[in-house]
Amino acid sequence: DISSQEEFSIEPDRSDVEIAWRFNHMVKGASKMGLQRQKPFPAKFPSQRSAVPVPRPKRIILIRHGESQGNRNERIYTETPDWRIPLSEDGLLQAQFAGKEVKTILGNESVYLYHSPYNRTVQTCQQIMLALDPLQVRGIREEPRIAEQQFGNLQDLASLRRSKIERRKYGRFFYRFPNGEAGLDVYSRISSFIGTIRRDHLEEECNVVIVTHGLALRLFLMRWFQWTVEQFEATHNPPNCGLAVMTRIPDDGRYALSPETLQMIGADKAPTTSSIGRSMLRKAYVDAFLTY
């Protein structure tokens, strides 16, 4: 358990082992695989008879991982499992800068973090956490549903390049990689993850940070803001460690994308506010809990 701020004092010459220790120490119940983790519910849950709106996080911030060694050299995919490929040196610097950006946005507000199981997203999340005050981190969770699109196992480089050319002609959403996933498959698991966020995060002032991959980030926005397939196809991946910021509209409950986010992914023709407003509690029970 975290007993004091001093346990996490940041030294300029921190080793990778120390960074990994702090990251893993913050994962609640990381060493207790047989114990269900506590969900981030508020201290007081509204009753079904109350007519108050269901609270939601203040912001949801999605972040693409830093540059990986695979982004620099595609041949790595032929000899190293995709999920084990680490960040490049530039990717680590990008992740550190992303951490500073997140800290600037959040200040001292509380935050809950999710990250993909891939090595590059874990390393990115570690660097982001180092920029935060440990006392403001309410929890962190590895989430397989926000992992990278599956391209197959160890990949043949020539075949992968042919598939990517075919995908540009066919469309990213419906094109299925041989022995892998289509964008539609990623969309389906992202939709399930969004349901988890709606059920688990019932606080007004907490923020949610999600460290994921380029395609998964855009499909999250597509699902949340109900973009059409054509609108999704008009967008492009954010740069490494690009931040997509969704801010809750006061007294409304919907979320709006920042202008910087729209420009970053080319979403000028897509809806910029979520169409689902803040539900009253009775409706929220139907929407969020009957399919639990």
Tab-separated table of C-alpha atoms in Angstrom:
chain	number	residue	atom	x	y	z
A	1	ASP	CA	0.000	0.000	0.000
A	2	ILE	CA	1.040	3.604	-0.584
A	3	SER	CA	1.942	5.041	2.799
A	4	SER	CA	3.583	8.336	1.938
A	5	GLN	CA	4.498	10.710	-0.824
A	6	GLU	CA	8.199	10.169	-0.058
A	7	GLU	CA	8.064	6.600	-1.331
A	8	PHE	CA	7.715	7.961	-4.863
A	9	SER	CA	10.160	10.855	-4.858
A	10	ILE	CA	11.387	11.295	-8.424
A	11	GLU	CA	15.132	11.176	-8.984
A	12	PRO	CA	16.707	12.425	-12.224
A	13	ASP	CA	18.740	9.217	-12.647
A	14	ARG	CA	15.918	6.718	-12.098
A	15	SER	CA	16.651	3.282	-13.524
A	16	ASP	CA	14.201	1.309	-15.654
A	17	VAL	CA	13.808	-1.108	-12.747
A	18	GLU	CA	12.762	1.695	-10.384
A	19	ILE	CA	10.281	3.065	-12.932
A	20	ALA	CA	8.759	-0.373	-13.446
A	21	TRP	CA	8.556	-0.916	-9.675
A	22	ARG	CA	6.637	2.285	-9.104
A	23	PHE	CA	4.295	1.515	-12.002
A	24	ASN	CA	3.540	-1.999	-10.769
A	25	HIS	CA	3.225	-0.833	-7.151
A	26	MET	CA	0.444	1.533	-8.211
A	27	VAL	CA	-1.574	-1.285	-9.790
A	28	LYS	CA	-4.083	-2.098	-7.090
A	29	GLY	CA	-3.956	-5.775	-6.252
A	30	ALA	CA	-1.292	-6.487	-8.873
A	31	SER	CA	0.077	-9.410	-6.853
A	32	LYS	CA	-3.352	-10.771	-5.875
A	33	MET	CA	-4.531	-12.583	-8.991
A	34	GLY	CA	-7.297	-14.360	-7.099
A	35	LEU	CA	-8.847	-11.190	-5.684
A	36	GLN	CA	-11.276	-9.110	-7.739
A	37	ARG	CA	-10.133	-5.518	-8.004
A	38	GLN	CA	-12.171	-2.801	-6.382
A	39	LYS	CA	-14.144	-0.753	-8.893
A	40	PRO	CA	-13.800	3.048	-8.875
A	41	PHE	CA	-17.364	3.733	-7.722
A	42	PRO	CA	-18.077	6.939	-5.811
A	43	ALA	CA	-18.401	6.813	-2.044
A	44	LYS	CA	-22.164	7.374	-2.259
A	45	PHE	CA	-24.133	5.757	-5.088
A	46	PRO	CA	-27.443	7.459	-6.020
A	47	SER	CA	-30.610	5.540	-5.277
A	48	GLN	CA	-32.901	4.378	-8.064
A	49	ARG	CA	-35.684	6.683	-6.842
A	50	SER	CA	-33.597	9.841	-6.961
A	51	ALA	CA	-34.013	12.129	-9.966
A	52	VAL	CA	-30.431	13.360	-10.059
A	53	PRO	CA	-28.418	13.023	-13.264
A	54	VAL	CA	-25.868	10.236	-13.336
A	55	PRO	CA	-22.399	11.753	-12.829
A	56	ARG	CA	-19.663	11.177	-15.378
A	57	PRO	CA	-15.899	11.829	-15.523
A	58	LYS	CA	-14.840	15.401	-16.153
A	59	ARG	CA	-12.559	14.417	-19.027
A	60	ILE	CA	-11.609	11.350	-21.008
A	61	ILE	CA	-8.128	11.618	-22.526
A	62	LEU	CA	-7.006	9.067	-25.101
A	63	ILE	CA	-3.297	8.792	-25.914
A	64	ARG	CA	-1.538	6.859	-28.645
A	65	HIS	CA	1.673	5.168	-27.505
A	66	GLY	CA	5.080	6.665	-28.252
A	67	GLU	CA	7.108	5.671	-31.278
A	68	SER	CA	7.943	1.966	-31.138
A	69	GLN	CA	10.887	0.158	-32.632
A	70	GLY	CA	8.398	-1.359	-35.065
A	71	ASN	CA	7.363	2.106	-36.246
A	72	ARG	CA	10.986	2.650	-37.205
A	73	ASN	CA	11.744	-0.758	-38.673
A	74	GLU	CA	8.928	-3.010	-39.903
A	75	ARG	CA	11.263	-6.027	-40.046
A	76	ILE	CA	10.985	-6.307	-36.272
A	77	TYR	CA	7.440	-7.652	-36.762
A	78	THR	CA	8.903	-10.739	-38.475
A	79	GLU	CA	10.984	-11.796	-35.468
A	80	THR	CA	9.363	-10.270	-32.363
A	81	PRO	CA	5.735	-10.705	-31.236
A	82	ASP	CA	3.916	-7.417	-31.849
A	83	TRP	CA	2.821	-7.086	-28.226
A	84	ARG	CA	6.432	-7.328	-26.981
A	85	ILE	CA	7.900	-4.592	-29.206
A	86	PRO	CA	9.202	-1.734	-26.993
A	87	LEU	CA	9.433	2.012	-27.496
A	88	SER	CA	12.332	3.552	-29.341
A	89	GLU	CA	14.496	6.161	-27.606
A	90	ASP	CA	12.454	8.890	-29.297
A	91	GLY	CA	9.298	7.107	-28.155
A	92	LEU	CA	10.395	7.327	-24.528
A	93	LEU	CA	10.987	11.068	-24.909
A	94	GLN	CA	7.554	11.456	-26.531
A	95	ALA	CA	5.971	9.598	-23.618
A	96	GLN	CA	7.702	11.864	-21.099
A	97	PHE	CA	6.415	14.930	-22.934
A	98	ALA	CA	2.910	13.423	-23.062
A	99	GLY	CA	3.077	12.996	-19.288
A	100	LYS	CA	3.831	16.692	-18.891
A	101	GLU	CA	0.901	17.553	-21.179
A	102	VAL	CA	-1.457	15.364	-19.156
A	103	LYS	CA	-0.257	16.925	-15.904
A	104	THR	CA	-0.819	20.420	-17.349
A	105	ILE	CA	-4.385	19.508	-18.329
A	106	LEU	CA	-5.277	17.773	-15.058
A	107	GLY	CA	-3.398	19.856	-12.531
A	108	ASN	CA	-4.035	18.109	-9.216
A	109	GLU	CA	-7.354	16.534	-10.220
A	110	SER	CA	-7.809	12.817	-9.632
A	111	VAL	CA	-7.303	10.388	-12.505
A	112	TYR	CA	-7.881	6.733	-13.337
A	113	LEU	CA	-5.689	5.141	-16.028
A	114	TYR	CA	-6.236	2.291	-18.478
A	115	HIS	CA	-3.558	0.908	-20.779
A	116	SER	CA	-3.271	-1.741	-23.470
A	117	PRO	CA	-1.186	-4.827	-22.531
A	118	TYR	CA	1.305	-4.103	-25.324
A	119	ASN	CA	4.826	-3.284	-24.182
A	120	ARG	CA	4.860	0.083	-25.970
A	121	THR	CA	1.660	1.225	-24.250
A	122	VAL	CA	2.847	-0.033	-20.849
A	123	GLN	CA	6.092	1.942	-21.223
A	124	THR	CA	4.164	5.026	-22.366
A	125	CYS	CA	1.827	4.770	-19.372
A	126	GLN	CA	4.800	4.401	-17.018
A	127	GLN	CA	6.270	7.686	-18.229
A	128	ILE	CA	2.904	9.440	-17.941
A	129	MET	CA	2.495	8.244	-14.364
A	130	LEU	CA	5.894	9.627	-13.424
A	131	ALA	CA	4.616	13.110	-14.276
A	132	LEU	CA	1.650	12.722	-11.910
A	133	ASP	CA	1.403	13.023	-8.145
A	134	PRO	CA	0.858	9.447	-6.878
A	135	LEU	CA	-1.860	10.759	-4.551
A	136	GLN	CA	-3.977	11.901	-7.508
A	137	VAL	CA	-3.924	8.480	-9.195
A	138	ARG	CA	-7.083	6.646	-8.102
A	139	GLY	CA	-6.171	3.463	-9.936
A	140	ILE	CA	-4.702	1.861	-13.030
A	141	ARG	CA	-5.822	-1.153	-15.020
A	142	GLU	CA	-4.468	-3.198	-17.914
A	143	GLU	CA	-7.246	-3.548	-20.472
A	144	PRO	CA	-6.871	-6.130	-23.315
A	145	ARG	CA	-9.916	-4.788	-25.181
A	146	ILE	CA	-8.000	-1.634	-26.176
A	147	ALA	CA	-5.073	-3.592	-27.644
A	148	GLU	CA	-3.730	-3.127	-31.169
A	149	GLN	CA	-5.560	-4.570	-34.182
A	150	GLN	CA	-4.370	-8.142	-34.684
A	151	PHE	CA	-2.407	-8.592	-37.923
A	152	GLY	CA	-1.563	-12.284	-37.440
A	153	ASN	CA	1.306	-13.773	-35.482
A	154	LEU	CA	4.940	-13.340	-36.543
A	155	GLN	CA	4.406	-11.561	-39.821
A	156	ASP	CA	5.818	-11.974	-43.290
A	157	LEU	CA	6.969	-8.493	-44.269
A	158	ALA	CA	6.106	-8.752	-47.964
A	159	SER	CA	2.650	-10.135	-47.186
A	160	LEU	CA	2.042	-7.427	-44.576
A	161	ARG	CA	2.938	-4.683	-47.032
A	162	ARG	CA	0.592	-6.165	-49.669
A	163	SER	CA	-2.199	-6.323	-47.123
A	164	LYS	CA	-1.723	-2.677	-46.182
A	165	ILE	CA	-1.961	-1.662	-49.845
A	166	GLU	CA	-5.163	-3.693	-50.178
A	167	ARG	CA	-6.527	-2.080	-47.000
A	168	ARG	CA	-6.089	1.416	-48.416
A	169	LYS	CA	-8.249	0.404	-51.388
A	170	TYR	CA	-10.811	-1.577	-49.396
A	171	GLY	CA	-11.139	0.645	-46.309
A	172	ARG	CA	-9.715	0.283	-42.819
A	173	PHE	CA	-12.998	-0.454	-41.076
A	174	PHE	CA	-14.035	-3.610	-42.963
A	175	TYR	CA	-10.705	-4.920	-44.286
A	176	ARG	CA	-9.631	-8.097	-42.513
A	177	PHE	CA	-5.967	-9.045	-42.333
A	178	PRO	CA	-5.270	-12.708	-43.140
A	179	ASN	CA	-5.297	-14.573	-39.793
A	180	GLY	CA	-6.027	-11.254	-38.074
A	181	GLU	CA	-8.779	-8.738	-37.313
A	182	ALA	CA	-10.844	-6.240	-39.245
A	183	GLY	CA	-11.413	-2.752	-37.898
A	184	LEU	CA	-14.967	-3.901	-37.183
A	185	ASP	CA	-13.619	-6.481	-34.711
A	186	VAL	CA	-11.675	-3.804	-32.842
A	187	TYR	CA	-14.803	-1.609	-32.864
A	188	SER	CA	-16.781	-4.404	-31.191
A	189	ARG	CA	-14.351	-4.854	-28.307
A	190	ILE	CA	-13.965	-1.087	-27.914
A	191	SER	CA	-17.771	-0.856	-27.627
A	192	SER	CA	-17.670	-3.368	-24.787
A	193	PHE	CA	-14.936	-1.350	-23.062
A	194	ILE	CA	-16.987	1.849	-23.320
A	195	GLY	CA	-19.782	0.048	-21.482
A	196	THR	CA	-17.315	-0.684	-18.681
A	197	ILE	CA	-16.342	2.983	-18.427
A	198	ARG	CA	-19.990	4.037	-18.233
A	199	ARG	CA	-20.654	1.548	-15.434
A	200	ASP	CA	-17.461	2.003	-13.434
A	201	HIS	CA	-16.894	5.748	-13.504
A	202	LEU	CA	-19.708	7.553	-11.759
A	203	GLU	CA	-17.806	10.588	-10.469
A	204	GLU	CA	-18.043	14.212	-11.511
A	205	GLU	CA	-14.493	15.378	-10.981
A	206	CYS	CA	-12.375	12.333	-11.766
A	207	ASN	CA	-10.602	12.076	-15.123
A	208	VAL	CA	-9.993	8.957	-17.216
A	209	VAL	CA	-6.759	8.513	-19.215
A	210	ILE	CA	-6.571	5.713	-21.795
A	211	VAL	CA	-3.214	4.749	-23.323
A	212	THR	CA	-3.877	2.771	-26.483
A	213	HIS	CA	-3.086	2.521	-30.212
A	214	GLY	CA	-3.873	4.723	-33.199
A	215	LEU	CA	-6.692	2.681	-34.749
A	216	ALA	CA	-8.228	1.788	-31.385
A	217	LEU	CA	-8.210	5.473	-30.423
A	218	ARG	CA	-10.125	6.477	-33.549
A	219	LEU	CA	-12.583	3.604	-33.199
A	220	PHE	CA	-13.234	4.650	-29.588
A	221	LEU	CA	-14.154	8.130	-30.854
A	222	MET	CA	-16.224	6.639	-33.679
A	223	ARG	CA	-18.260	4.580	-31.209
A	224	TRP	CA	-18.658	7.309	-28.597
A	225	PHE	CA	-19.591	10.092	-31.022
A	226	GLN	CA	-21.506	7.756	-33.343
A	227	TRP	CA	-19.579	8.514	-36.501
A	228	THR	CA	-20.550	6.775	-39.705
A	229	VAL	CA	-18.116	4.426	-41.436
A	230	GLU	CA	-17.527	7.079	-44.104
A	231	GLN	CA	-16.713	9.680	-41.450
A	232	PHE	CA	-14.303	7.266	-39.773
A	233	GLU	CA	-12.573	6.471	-43.074
A	234	ALA	CA	-11.931	10.193	-43.585
A	235	THR	CA	-9.863	10.360	-40.384
A	236	HIS	CA	-6.257	9.297	-39.886
A	237	ASN	CA	-4.173	8.069	-36.974
A	238	PRO	CA	-2.828	10.640	-34.504
A	239	PRO	CA	0.944	11.023	-34.218
A	240	ASN	CA	2.776	9.006	-31.592
A	241	CYS	CA	1.738	10.281	-28.128
A	242	GLY	CA	-0.975	12.460	-29.647
A	243	LEU	CA	-3.687	13.370	-27.095
A	244	ALA	CA	-7.398	13.222	-27.919
A	245	VAL	CA	-9.234	15.221	-25.257
A	246	MET	CA	-12.958	14.714	-24.571
A	247	THR	CA	-14.399	17.249	-22.117
A	248	ARG	CA	-17.792	16.905	-20.448
A	249	ILE	CA	-20.139	19.791	-21.243
A	250	PRO	CA	-21.337	21.355	-17.935
A	251	ASP	CA	-25.007	20.719	-17.042
A	252	ASP	CA	-25.377	18.619	-20.182
A	253	GLY	CA	-23.532	15.346	-19.757
A	254	ARG	CA	-22.367	15.052	-23.338
A	255	TYR	CA	-18.698	15.242	-24.296
A	256	ALA	CA	-17.017	17.523	-26.800
A	257	LEU	CA	-13.767	16.956	-28.662
A	258	SER	CA	-11.174	19.700	-28.475
A	259	PRO	CA	-10.388	21.592	-31.722
A	260	GLU	CA	-6.800	20.329	-31.451
A	261	THR	CA	-8.066	16.745	-31.454
A	262	LEU	CA	-10.221	17.308	-34.527
A	263	GLN	CA	-7.305	18.794	-36.417
A	264	MET	CA	-4.935	16.045	-35.253
A	265	ILE	CA	-7.010	13.211	-36.746
A	266	GLY	CA	-8.688	15.073	-39.618
A	267	ALA	CA	-12.199	14.760	-38.157
A	268	ASP	CA	-13.537	18.075	-39.451
A	269	LYS	CA	-16.605	16.379	-41.015
A	270	ALA	CA	-17.473	14.131	-38.078
A	271	PRO	CA	-19.797	14.971	-35.143
A	272	THR	CA	-17.834	16.754	-32.418
A	273	THR	CA	-20.230	16.285	-29.496
A	274	SER	CA	-21.659	12.997	-28.276
A	275	SER	CA	-25.313	12.536	-29.175
A	276	ILE	CA	-26.199	10.831	-25.905
A	277	GLY	CA	-26.759	13.399	-23.179
A	278	ARG	CA	-26.701	12.909	-19.443
A	279	SER	CA	-29.258	10.266	-18.537
A	280	MET	CA	-31.581	10.519	-15.606
A	281	LEU	CA	-30.895	7.727	-13.159
A	282	ARG	CA	-33.863	5.509	-14.038
A	283	LYS	CA	-32.903	5.492	-17.722
A	284	ALA	CA	-29.269	4.954	-16.807
A	285	TYR	CA	-30.158	1.779	-14.953
A	286	VAL	CA	-31.725	0.430	-18.138
A	287	ASP	CA	-28.868	1.590	-20.381
A	288	ALA	CA	-25.955	0.661	-18.163
A	289	PHE	CA	-26.921	-2.195	-15.887
A	290	LEU	CA	-29.379	-4.544	-17.585
A	291	THR	CA	-26.598	-5.696	-19.896
A	292	TYR	CA	-23.995	-5.939	-17.108
